[in-house]
């Protein structure tokens, strides 16, 4: 079985259900509040594990109640936690999430211990990169660490996947080290420095072509309910999303990464893997919360989508 290593963030999410998202300077009342295990890195690791991939995680949490709960939850979900360190200095990462009635959200992240994941940690854990087949990163840890991990992974001949969330500008080197770059529309605008008010199909394709010219091998733009755009130097292809009633989009992008990489690691083609990832993400938005909303393989295989 192919091995997958996730290097990224682990957060405790404080999630507020509201009728709508607040306007600038406005206070609104939430009708429900829940605490969920989250963090883009940890969500992706759990998504992979629930889809029966062999997954190990590298990350840092605080040596506090949240940190221990987050790590136990990863173990409970069959994620190997040998790469997780407890920081005595900084508390665990936190996210404040507001979810509206249609499932849209606004997220603020306090990185905390996630920003303590630095190059010396990666050097100490190099064996985990040596023994893996795929390396998956996001952008909730220091960017120098992301660049270092991707560089090491490429030097060791691994397949690299970068989910560019949250949106940050990327170095030329990071772009070159990525086999698969996976932004959403907003993140694509930031990476390519194309600040369109609203990105349409032609603009999307132009932006992906810009990245191809900069050496990115495969670009996958997630478009929410509109589906996904896959582009490389030779071709571009749109794939439709599965239609569901969304109640909470938290971790939808993370579940997509989990589905895509699981399928790729199982030897499926890129397009088949995108189709599978779309299914996983569609199921995720029908449930509340981050890791708790991620589907198991049997659920994806048996889910009946309306046509
Ligand atoms: O992608 C969703 C995640 O973003 C949440 O779980 C939150 O922790 C933030 O990292």
Short mmCIF file of C-alpha atoms and ligand atoms in Angstrom, two decimals:
data_model
loop_
_atom_site.label_atom_id
_atom_site.label_comp_id
_atom_site.label_asym_id
_atom_site.label_seq_id
_atom_site.Cartn_x
_atom_site.Cartn_y
_atom_site.Cartn_z
CA UNK A 1 0.00 0.00 0.00
CA UNK A 2 1.31 3.48 -0.91
CA UNK A 3 2.14 5.77 2.01
CA UNK A 4 1.00 9.38 2.42
CA UNK A 5 2.59 12.00 4.67
CA UNK A 6 0.66 15.15 5.62
CA UNK A 7 2.75 18.08 6.89
CA UNK A 8 0.49 20.80 8.25
CA UNK A 9 -1.77 22.44 10.79
CA UNK A 10 -3.81 21.04 13.65
CA UNK A 11 -6.46 23.36 15.18
CA UNK A 12 -9.35 23.28 17.57
CA UNK A 13 -12.36 24.82 15.81
CA UNK A 14 -14.94 26.92 17.65
CA UNK A 15 -17.85 26.85 15.24
CA UNK A 16 -20.87 29.19 15.44
CA UNK A 17 -24.06 28.52 13.47
CA UNK A 18 -25.70 31.81 12.42
CA UNK A 19 -28.57 32.76 10.10
CA UNK A 20 -26.13 34.79 8.04
CA UNK A 21 -22.51 36.01 8.16
CA UNK A 22 -21.97 39.34 10.01
CA UNK A 23 -21.36 42.60 8.14
CA UNK A 24 -18.36 44.79 8.88
CA UNK A 25 -18.60 46.14 12.46
CA UNK A 26 -21.77 44.16 13.16
CA UNK A 27 -22.46 41.83 16.11
CA UNK A 28 -24.87 38.96 15.43
CA UNK A 29 -26.28 36.20 17.63
CA UNK A 30 -25.44 32.55 16.97
CA UNK A 31 -28.16 29.93 17.37
CA UNK A 32 -25.72 27.09 18.14
CA UNK A 33 -22.06 26.61 19.04
CA UNK A 34 -19.83 23.52 18.89
CA UNK A 35 -16.16 22.66 19.34
CA UNK A 36 -14.67 20.42 16.62
CA UNK A 37 -11.23 18.95 15.89
CA UNK A 38 -9.94 20.75 12.79
CA UNK A 39 -6.99 22.37 11.07
CA UNK A 40 -6.44 21.95 7.35
CA UNK A 41 -3.53 19.53 7.76
CA UNK A 42 -5.26 17.36 10.35
CA UNK A 43 -8.53 17.40 8.40
CA UNK A 44 -6.73 16.18 5.29
CA UNK A 45 -4.96 13.46 7.28
CA UNK A 46 -8.26 12.25 8.75
CA UNK A 47 -9.97 12.42 5.34
CA UNK A 48 -7.22 10.19 3.92
CA UNK A 49 -7.36 7.74 6.84
CA UNK A 50 -11.16 7.41 6.70
CA UNK A 51 -10.79 6.56 3.01
CA UNK A 52 -8.43 3.76 4.12
CA UNK A 53 -5.12 5.33 3.11
CA UNK A 54 -1.91 4.72 5.08
CA UNK A 55 -1.29 8.22 6.52
CA UNK A 56 1.23 9.80 8.86
CA UNK A 57 1.13 13.40 10.07
CA UNK A 58 3.84 15.93 10.93
CA UNK A 59 2.70 18.94 12.98
CA UNK A 60 2.93 20.80 16.29
CA UNK A 61 0.24 21.27 18.95
CA UNK A 62 0.44 22.95 22.36
CA UNK A 63 1.09 20.82 25.43
CA UNK A 64 -2.41 21.73 26.61
CA UNK A 65 -5.86 20.13 26.80
CA UNK A 66 -6.72 21.00 23.18
CA UNK A 67 -3.36 19.69 21.94
CA UNK A 68 -3.83 16.33 23.64
CA UNK A 69 -7.46 16.06 22.48
CA UNK A 70 -6.46 16.87 18.89
CA UNK A 71 -3.68 14.28 18.89
CA UNK A 72 -5.92 11.58 20.44
CA UNK A 73 -8.55 12.28 17.82
CA UNK A 74 -5.99 11.78 15.02
CA UNK A 75 -4.94 8.45 16.59
CA UNK A 76 -8.60 7.41 16.97
CA UNK A 77 -8.99 8.04 13.22
CA UNK A 78 -5.98 5.79 12.43
CA UNK A 79 -3.60 8.66 11.54
CA UNK A 80 -0.04 7.83 12.65
CA UNK A 81 1.10 10.61 14.99
CA UNK A 82 4.83 9.85 15.33
CA UNK A 83 5.56 13.22 13.63
CA UNK A 84 3.53 15.31 16.10
CA UNK A 85 5.35 17.41 18.69
CA UNK A 86 3.87 19.07 21.81
CA UNK A 87 5.10 22.63 22.36
CA UNK A 88 5.69 23.76 25.95
CA UNK A 89 5.96 27.42 24.81
CA UNK A 90 2.91 28.05 22.61
CA UNK A 91 -0.74 26.97 22.89
CA UNK A 92 -2.56 24.91 20.27
CA UNK A 93 -3.86 26.48 17.06
CA UNK A 94 -7.45 27.75 17.17
CA UNK A 95 -10.03 28.60 14.53
CA UNK A 96 -13.14 30.71 14.94
CA UNK A 97 -15.71 29.64 12.33
CA UNK A 98 -19.05 31.22 11.48
CA UNK A 99 -21.37 29.09 9.35
CA UNK A 100 -24.49 30.60 7.75
CA UNK A 101 -27.79 28.91 6.84
CA UNK A 102 -26.59 28.02 3.35
CA UNK A 103 -23.42 26.34 4.60
CA UNK A 104 -21.03 29.18 3.69
CA UNK A 105 -18.46 30.12 6.27
CA UNK A 106 -15.93 32.69 7.47
CA UNK A 107 -12.83 31.43 9.27
CA UNK A 108 -10.20 33.19 11.39
CA UNK A 109 -7.19 31.09 12.41
CA UNK A 110 -4.79 31.75 15.29
CA UNK A 111 -1.86 29.51 14.26
CA UNK A 112 -0.32 29.14 17.76
CA UNK A 113 1.88 26.04 17.90
CA UNK A 114 1.45 25.42 14.15
CA UNK A 115 3.92 28.26 13.52
CA UNK A 116 6.50 26.38 15.61
CA UNK A 117 6.82 23.70 12.92
CA UNK A 118 10.21 24.72 11.53
CA UNK A 119 13.03 23.35 9.39
CA UNK A 120 14.86 21.55 12.29
CA UNK A 121 11.65 19.55 12.94
CA UNK A 122 11.64 18.42 9.34
CA UNK A 123 15.31 17.44 9.53
CA UNK A 124 14.62 15.35 12.64
CA UNK A 125 11.70 13.63 10.91
CA UNK A 126 13.38 13.15 7.52
CA UNK A 127 12.89 9.36 7.78
CA UNK A 128 9.13 9.90 7.47
CA UNK A 129 9.67 11.64 4.13
CA UNK A 130 12.11 8.95 2.99
CA UNK A 131 9.60 6.16 3.62
CA UNK A 132 6.51 7.86 2.12
CA UNK A 133 5.25 7.97 -1.48
CA UNK A 134 3.15 11.17 -1.37
CA UNK A 135 3.69 14.40 0.57
CA UNK A 136 0.71 16.71 1.17
CA UNK A 137 1.09 20.30 2.48
CA UNK A 138 -1.14 23.35 3.04
CA UNK A 139 -0.30 26.92 4.08
CA UNK A 140 -1.22 27.14 7.79
CA UNK A 141 2.39 26.47 8.84
CA UNK A 142 5.43 28.71 8.13
CA UNK A 143 6.04 29.10 4.41
CA UNK A 144 9.78 28.36 4.84
CA UNK A 145 8.81 24.97 6.24
CA UNK A 146 6.48 24.29 3.33
CA UNK A 147 9.23 25.14 0.83
CA UNK A 148 11.76 22.97 2.70
CA UNK A 149 9.42 19.97 2.91
CA UNK A 150 8.51 20.16 -0.78
CA UNK A 151 12.15 20.54 -1.80
CA UNK A 152 13.20 17.53 0.31
CA UNK A 153 10.29 15.49 -0.98
CA UNK A 154 11.18 16.24 -4.61
CA UNK A 155 14.89 15.46 -4.01
CA UNK A 156 13.76 12.08 -2.65
CA UNK A 157 11.54 11.46 -5.69
CA UNK A 158 8.17 11.76 -3.95
CA UNK A 159 4.90 13.02 -5.44
CA UNK A 160 4.05 16.41 -3.91
CA UNK A 161 0.64 18.02 -3.44
CA UNK A 162 0.17 21.58 -2.19
CA UNK A 163 -3.27 22.80 -1.19
CA UNK A 164 -2.72 26.59 -1.28
CA UNK A 165 -5.03 27.34 1.65
CA UNK A 166 -5.26 29.86 3.17
CA UNK A 167 -4.30 32.20 0.33
CA UNK A 168 -0.65 33.32 0.42
CA UNK A 169 1.82 34.38 -2.23
CA UNK A 170 4.11 31.51 -3.20
CA UNK A 171 7.83 31.50 -4.04
CA UNK A 172 9.04 30.39 -7.49
CA UNK A 173 10.69 27.40 -5.84
CA UNK A 174 7.47 26.23 -4.19
CA UNK A 175 5.72 26.33 -7.56
CA UNK A 176 8.51 24.25 -9.15
CA UNK A 177 8.46 21.63 -6.36
CA UNK A 178 4.71 20.95 -6.69
CA UNK A 179 3.45 18.06 -8.76
CA UNK A 180 -0.12 19.11 -7.96
CA UNK A 181 -1.07 22.64 -6.95
CA UNK A 182 -4.64 22.82 -5.58
CA UNK A 183 -6.04 26.34 -4.96
CA UNK A 184 -9.63 27.56 -4.85
CA UNK A 185 -10.62 30.62 -6.93
CA UNK A 186 -9.52 33.20 -4.35
CA UNK A 187 -6.23 31.44 -3.71
CA UNK A 188 -5.61 31.22 -7.46
CA UNK A 189 -6.05 34.99 -7.74
CA UNK A 190 -3.52 35.58 -4.96
CA UNK A 191 -0.92 33.15 -6.33
CA UNK A 192 -1.14 34.53 -9.85
CA UNK A 193 -1.57 38.14 -8.75
CA UNK A 194 -4.69 38.47 -10.88
CA UNK A 195 -7.12 40.34 -8.67
CA UNK A 196 -10.28 40.11 -10.76
CA UNK A 197 -13.47 41.13 -8.92
CA UNK A 198 -15.13 37.98 -10.25
CA UNK A 199 -13.18 35.28 -12.02
CA UNK A 200 -14.86 33.79 -15.12
CA UNK A 201 -13.93 30.67 -17.13
CA UNK A 202 -11.53 32.46 -19.51
CA UNK A 203 -9.79 34.26 -16.66
CA UNK A 204 -9.49 31.00 -14.75
CA UNK A 205 -7.85 29.27 -17.71
CA UNK A 206 -5.50 32.22 -18.28
CA UNK A 207 -4.43 32.09 -14.63
CA UNK A 208 -3.73 28.35 -14.79
CA UNK A 209 -1.72 28.84 -18.01
CA UNK A 210 0.37 31.44 -16.19
CA UNK A 211 1.17 28.84 -13.53
CA UNK A 212 1.97 26.17 -16.14
CA UNK A 213 4.52 28.55 -17.68
CA UNK A 214 6.07 29.00 -14.21
CA UNK A 215 6.72 25.24 -14.06
CA UNK A 216 3.67 23.93 -12.19
CA UNK A 217 2.93 20.48 -13.61
CA UNK A 218 -0.72 20.06 -12.66
CA UNK A 219 -3.17 22.69 -11.41
CA UNK A 220 -6.51 21.79 -9.90
CA UNK A 221 -8.81 24.70 -9.09
CA UNK A 222 -11.66 23.83 -6.74
CA UNK A 223 -14.78 25.84 -7.59
CA UNK A 224 -17.19 24.79 -4.83
CA UNK A 225 -20.64 23.90 -6.15
CA UNK A 226 -19.39 24.65 -9.72
CA UNK A 227 -16.98 21.70 -9.61
CA UNK A 228 -13.31 21.71 -10.50
CA UNK A 229 -10.93 22.83 -13.24
CA UNK A 230 -7.97 20.61 -14.09
CA UNK A 231 -5.17 22.13 -16.16
CA UNK A 232 -1.65 21.27 -17.27
CA UNK A 233 0.60 22.48 -20.11
CA UNK A 234 -1.38 20.45 -22.69
CA UNK A 235 -5.02 20.64 -21.64
CA UNK A 236 -7.76 22.11 -19.48
CA UNK A 237 -10.87 20.27 -18.35
CA UNK A 238 -13.87 21.23 -16.22
CA UNK A 239 -15.56 18.58 -14.06
CA UNK A 240 -18.98 19.16 -12.50
CA UNK A 241 -19.62 18.91 -8.76
CA UNK A 242 -22.22 16.48 -7.38
CA UNK A 243 -25.42 18.24 -6.38
CA UNK A 244 -26.31 18.05 -2.66
CA UNK A 245 -27.97 20.23 -0.02
CA UNK A 246 -25.07 21.93 1.73
CA UNK A 247 -25.32 22.73 5.43
CA UNK A 248 -21.66 23.38 6.33
CA UNK A 249 -18.76 23.79 3.89
CA UNK A 250 -16.10 23.53 6.64
CA UNK A 251 -13.40 21.01 5.58
CA UNK A 252 -14.96 20.49 2.13
CA UNK A 253 -11.67 21.49 0.48
CA UNK A 254 -9.77 19.25 2.89
CA UNK A 255 -12.01 16.28 2.12
CA UNK A 256 -11.44 16.93 -1.61
CA UNK A 257 -7.66 16.65 -1.08
CA UNK A 258 -8.16 13.44 0.93
CA UNK A 259 -10.29 11.92 -1.83
CA UNK A 260 -7.98 13.01 -4.62
CA UNK A 261 -4.75 11.74 -3.06
CA UNK A 262 -6.32 8.47 -1.83
CA UNK A 263 -7.53 7.71 -5.34
CA UNK A 264 -4.21 8.69 -6.94
CA UNK A 265 -2.34 6.49 -4.45
CA UNK A 266 -4.67 3.62 -5.42
CA UNK A 267 -3.40 3.92 -9.01
CA UNK A 268 -6.42 5.73 -10.50
CA UNK A 269 -6.04 8.37 -13.25
CA UNK A 270 -6.07 12.08 -12.40
CA UNK A 271 -9.54 12.58 -13.86
CA UNK A 272 -11.00 9.54 -12.05
CA UNK A 273 -9.39 10.80 -8.85
CA UNK A 274 -11.00 14.23 -9.31
CA UNK A 275 -14.37 12.58 -9.78
CA UNK A 276 -13.88 10.59 -6.56
CA UNK A 277 -12.69 13.73 -4.71
CA UNK A 278 -15.82 15.59 -5.86
CA UNK A 279 -17.98 12.85 -4.33
CA UNK A 280 -16.10 12.99 -1.02
CA UNK A 281 -16.42 16.80 -0.86
CA UNK A 282 -20.13 16.69 -1.73
CA UNK A 283 -20.85 14.32 1.16
CA UNK A 284 -18.76 16.43 3.55
CA UNK A 285 -20.84 19.60 2.99
CA UNK A 286 -24.02 17.75 4.01
CA UNK A 287 -22.67 17.43 7.57
CA UNK A 288 -21.57 19.89 10.25
CA UNK A 289 -18.04 20.34 11.58
CA UNK A 290 -14.53 19.60 10.34
CA UNK A 291 -13.05 16.12 10.95
CA UNK A 292 -16.34 14.76 12.25
CA UNK A 293 -17.97 15.48 8.86
CA UNK A 294 -15.46 13.52 6.77
CA UNK A 295 -16.88 10.37 5.14
CA UNK A 296 -15.54 6.82 5.42
CA UNK A 297 -14.82 4.83 2.26
CA UNK A 298 -17.95 2.65 2.60
CA UNK A 299 -20.08 5.83 2.80
CA UNK A 300 -18.61 7.22 -0.41
CA UNK A 301 -19.06 3.90 -2.19
CA UNK A 302 -22.71 3.59 -1.12
CA UNK A 303 -23.85 7.24 -1.32
CA UNK A 304 -26.69 7.81 -3.80
CA UNK A 305 -26.35 11.18 -5.52
CA UNK A 306 -29.42 12.63 -7.22
CA UNK A 307 -28.76 13.12 -10.94
O1 LIG B 1 -10.43 23.92 6.10
C1 LIG B 1 -11.15 24.03 7.29
C2 LIG B 1 -10.21 24.31 8.43
O2 LIG B 1 -9.64 25.59 8.26
C3 LIG B 1 -10.84 24.36 9.79
O3 LIG B 1 -10.92 23.10 10.39
C4 LIG B 1 -9.99 25.37 10.55
O4 LIG B 1 -9.25 24.82 11.59
C5 LIG B 1 -9.08 25.99 9.49
O5 LIG B 1 -7.81 25.48 9.53
#
